[in-house]
Amino acid sequence: MVSKFCQLSVNDVDVVTKLYIKVFSQYPWHEDNKYDDISNYIIHLLQMNTNRCYLYKDDNELVGVALGFVKPWYKGVEYQLDNFFISSDHQRQGFGSDFLKKIKRAMHKIGVENIILETNKDTPAEHFYFKNGFTSVTDPHSLSLVCETKK
């Protein structure tokens, strides 16, 4: 196994989009994503000057993707891990944990002390993140809300 950790570039958008759609169409997500929607999402992330989007490859095969960005907050700077996914063929083999370790190191090198993310409760993803050092920051006084701007 020769793993490679590198930044995602615009040249990777097609292969990353296809992997995203494949992974998130399966259990437990069952999402019905459209190619153009996901491709545009990734391109917009890459256009942010604070993007930190990464690829994880094994013997030149794309295994995992991290889509995120660095942003300020009242305690300094944090990394918003917007999406993190591992190819279904490579899950439960240690690739995801190794990938996260590499991301943590990269963030530490640039002075980012925290990684934040959202995931669904009671899913394999939740258990994976807990296993890899994430803790829940549930606050009974706050909510996550979303509102469409077109209304």
GROMACS .gro file of C-alpha atoms in nm:
model
  151
    1MET     CA    1   0.000   0.000   0.000
    2VAL     CA    2   0.140   0.337  -0.107
    3SER     CA    3  -0.095   0.605   0.024
    4LYS     CA    4  -0.088   0.960  -0.104
    5PHE     CA    5  -0.241   1.267   0.060
    6CYS     CA    6  -0.273   1.576  -0.158
    7GLN     CA    7  -0.485   1.882  -0.221
    8LEU     CA    8  -0.780   1.848  -0.455
    9SER     CA    9  -0.754   2.053  -0.775
   10VAL     CA   10  -0.998   2.150  -1.047
   11ASN     CA   11  -0.856   1.861  -1.255
   12ASP     CA   12  -0.999   1.618  -0.996
   13VAL     CA   13  -1.356   1.749  -1.000
   14ASP     CA   14  -1.495   1.483  -1.237
   15VAL     CA   15  -1.360   1.180  -1.052
   16VAL     CA   16  -1.446   1.330  -0.711
   17THR     CA   17  -1.801   1.411  -0.825
   18LYS     CA   18  -1.853   1.054  -0.944
   19LEU     CA   19  -1.720   0.907  -0.618
   20TYR     CA   20  -1.934   1.147  -0.413
   21ILE     CA   21  -2.249   1.041  -0.598
   22LYS     CA   22  -2.161   0.671  -0.569
   23VAL     CA   23  -2.085   0.681  -0.196
   24PHE     CA   24  -2.382   0.895  -0.093
   25SER     CA   25  -2.632   0.700  -0.306
   26GLN     CA   26  -2.571   0.395  -0.084
   27TYR     CA   27  -2.663   0.301   0.271
   28PRO     CA   28  -2.715   0.482   0.504
   29TRP     CA   29  -2.753   0.804   0.302
   30HIS     CA   30  -2.954   0.697  -0.007
   31GLU     CA   31  -2.916   1.043  -0.162
   32ASP     CA   32  -3.024   1.117  -0.519
   33ASN     CA   33  -2.754   1.366  -0.617
   34LYS     CA   34  -2.721   1.511  -0.966
   35TYR     CA   35  -2.380   1.531  -1.131
   36ASP     CA   36  -2.401   1.904  -1.212
   37ASP     CA   37  -2.512   1.993  -0.858
   38ILE     CA   38  -2.221   1.810  -0.694
   39SER     CA   39  -1.968   1.924  -0.952
   40ASN     CA   40  -2.072   2.289  -0.905
   41TYR     CA   41  -2.058   2.249  -0.526
   42ILE     CA   42  -1.699   2.120  -0.546
   43ILE     CA   43  -1.595   2.390  -0.794
   44HIS     CA   44  -1.739   2.660  -0.567
   45LEU     CA   45  -1.550   2.517  -0.270
   46LEU     CA   46  -1.227   2.518  -0.470
   47GLN     CA   47  -1.283   2.884  -0.560
   48MET     CA   48  -1.279   2.982  -0.192
   49ASN     CA   49  -0.938   3.113  -0.089
   50THR     CA   50  -0.978   2.928   0.241
   51ASN     CA   51  -1.059   2.589   0.089
   52ARG     CA   52  -0.879   2.286   0.225
   53CYS     CA   53  -1.003   2.004   0.006
   54TYR     CA   54  -0.798   1.686   0.004
   55LEU     CA   55  -0.765   1.355  -0.177
   56TYR     CA   56  -0.645   1.028  -0.032
   57LYS     CA   57  -0.514   0.774  -0.281
   58ASP     CA   58  -0.386   0.420  -0.248
   59ASP     CA   59  -0.158   0.306  -0.530
   60ASN     CA   60  -0.296   0.598  -0.738
   61GLU     CA   61  -0.658   0.483  -0.686
   62LEU     CA   62  -0.886   0.747  -0.534
   63VAL     CA   63  -0.993   0.615  -0.195
   64GLY     CA   64  -1.121   0.919  -0.007
   65VAL     CA   65  -1.210   1.285  -0.029
   66ALA     CA   66  -1.231   1.563   0.227
   67LEU     CA   67  -1.417   1.879   0.127
   68GLY     CA   68  -1.372   2.165   0.367
   69PHE     CA   69  -1.249   2.511   0.443
   70VAL     CA   70  -1.081   2.710   0.716
   71LYS     CA   71  -1.281   2.984   0.886
   72PRO     CA   72  -1.244   3.221   1.179
   73TRP     CA   73  -1.433   3.177   1.502
   74TYR     CA   74  -1.416   3.343   1.841
   75LYS     CA   75  -1.145   3.104   1.968
   76GLY     CA   76  -0.920   3.136   1.664
   77VAL     CA   77  -0.949   2.942   1.340
   78GLU     CA   78  -1.126   2.613   1.272
   79TYR     CA   79  -1.157   2.367   0.985
   80GLN     CA   80  -1.512   2.304   0.868
   81LEU     CA   81  -1.508   1.949   0.731
   82ASP     CA   82  -1.810   1.985   0.506
   83ASN     CA   83  -1.793   1.637   0.354
   84PHE     CA   84  -1.566   1.341   0.418
   85PHE     CA   85  -1.610   1.013   0.236
   86ILE     CA   86  -1.427   0.693   0.160
   87SER     CA   87  -1.496   0.470  -0.139
   88SER     CA   88  -1.735   0.191  -0.040
   89ASP     CA   89  -1.476  -0.066  -0.151
   90HIS     CA   90  -1.224   0.076   0.097
   91GLN     CA   91  -1.437   0.134   0.406
   92ARG     CA   92  -1.359  -0.045   0.734
   93GLN     CA   93  -0.997  -0.104   0.632
   94GLY     CA   94  -0.828   0.185   0.815
   95PHE     CA   95  -0.809   0.423   0.519
   96GLY     CA   96  -1.053   0.672   0.671
   97SER     CA   97  -0.871   0.685   1.003
   98ASP     CA   98  -0.535   0.731   0.831
   99PHE     CA   99  -0.682   1.004   0.608
  100LEU     CA  100  -0.821   1.189   0.911
  101LYS     CA  101  -0.482   1.170   1.085
  102LYS     CA  102  -0.321   1.332   0.782
  103ILE     CA  103  -0.586   1.606   0.778
  104LYS     CA  104  -0.533   1.671   1.150
  105ARG     CA  105  -0.157   1.703   1.092
  106ALA     CA  106  -0.210   1.940   0.798
  107MET     CA  107  -0.444   2.157   1.005
  108HIS     CA  108  -0.207   2.161   1.303
  109LYS     CA  109   0.077   2.278   1.077
  110ILE     CA  110  -0.123   2.587   0.974
  111GLY     CA  111  -0.237   2.667   1.328
  112VAL     CA  112  -0.589   2.528   1.311
  113GLU     CA  113  -0.677   2.376   1.648
  114ASN     CA  114  -1.024   2.234   1.584
  115ILE     CA  115  -1.209   2.043   1.315
  116ILE     CA  116  -1.586   2.073   1.313
  117LEU     CA  117  -1.840   1.872   1.116
  118GLU     CA  118  -2.199   1.759   1.111
  119THR     CA  119  -2.322   1.406   1.055
  120ASN     CA  120  -2.638   1.208   1.112
  121LYS     CA  121  -2.688   1.039   1.447
  122ASP     CA  122  -2.690   0.661   1.482
  123THR     CA  123  -2.499   0.599   1.160
  124PRO     CA  124  -2.166   0.428   1.092
  125ALA     CA  125  -2.025   0.779   1.030
  126GLU     CA  126  -2.110   0.891   1.384
  127HIS     CA  127  -1.930   0.590   1.531
  128PHE     CA  128  -1.633   0.643   1.298
  129TYR     CA  129  -1.587   1.003   1.411
  130PHE     CA  130  -1.614   0.914   1.781
  131LYS     CA  131  -1.354   0.639   1.728
  132ASN     CA  132  -1.125   0.899   1.571
  133GLY     CA  133  -1.132   1.148   1.857
  134PHE     CA  134  -1.433   1.365   1.781
  135THR     CA  135  -1.666   1.457   2.064
  136SER     CA  136  -2.024   1.577   2.056
  137VAL     CA  137  -2.079   1.941   2.140
  138THR     CA  138  -2.451   1.918   2.192
  139ASP     CA  139  -2.588   2.231   2.343
  140PRO     CA  140  -2.945   2.225   2.472
  141HIS     CA  141  -2.963   2.599   2.405
  142SER     CA  142  -2.879   2.594   2.034
  143LEU     CA  143  -3.031   2.463   1.713
  144SER     CA  144  -2.907   2.396   1.362
  145LEU     CA  145  -3.148   2.569   1.127
  146VAL     CA  146  -3.171   2.617   0.753
  147CYS     CA  147  -3.376   2.862   0.549
  148GLU     CA  148  -3.413   2.892   0.174
  149THR     CA  149  -3.332   3.242   0.051
  150LYS     CA  150  -3.565   3.230  -0.251
  151LYS     CA  151  -3.881   3.257  -0.039
   0.00000   0.00000   0.00000
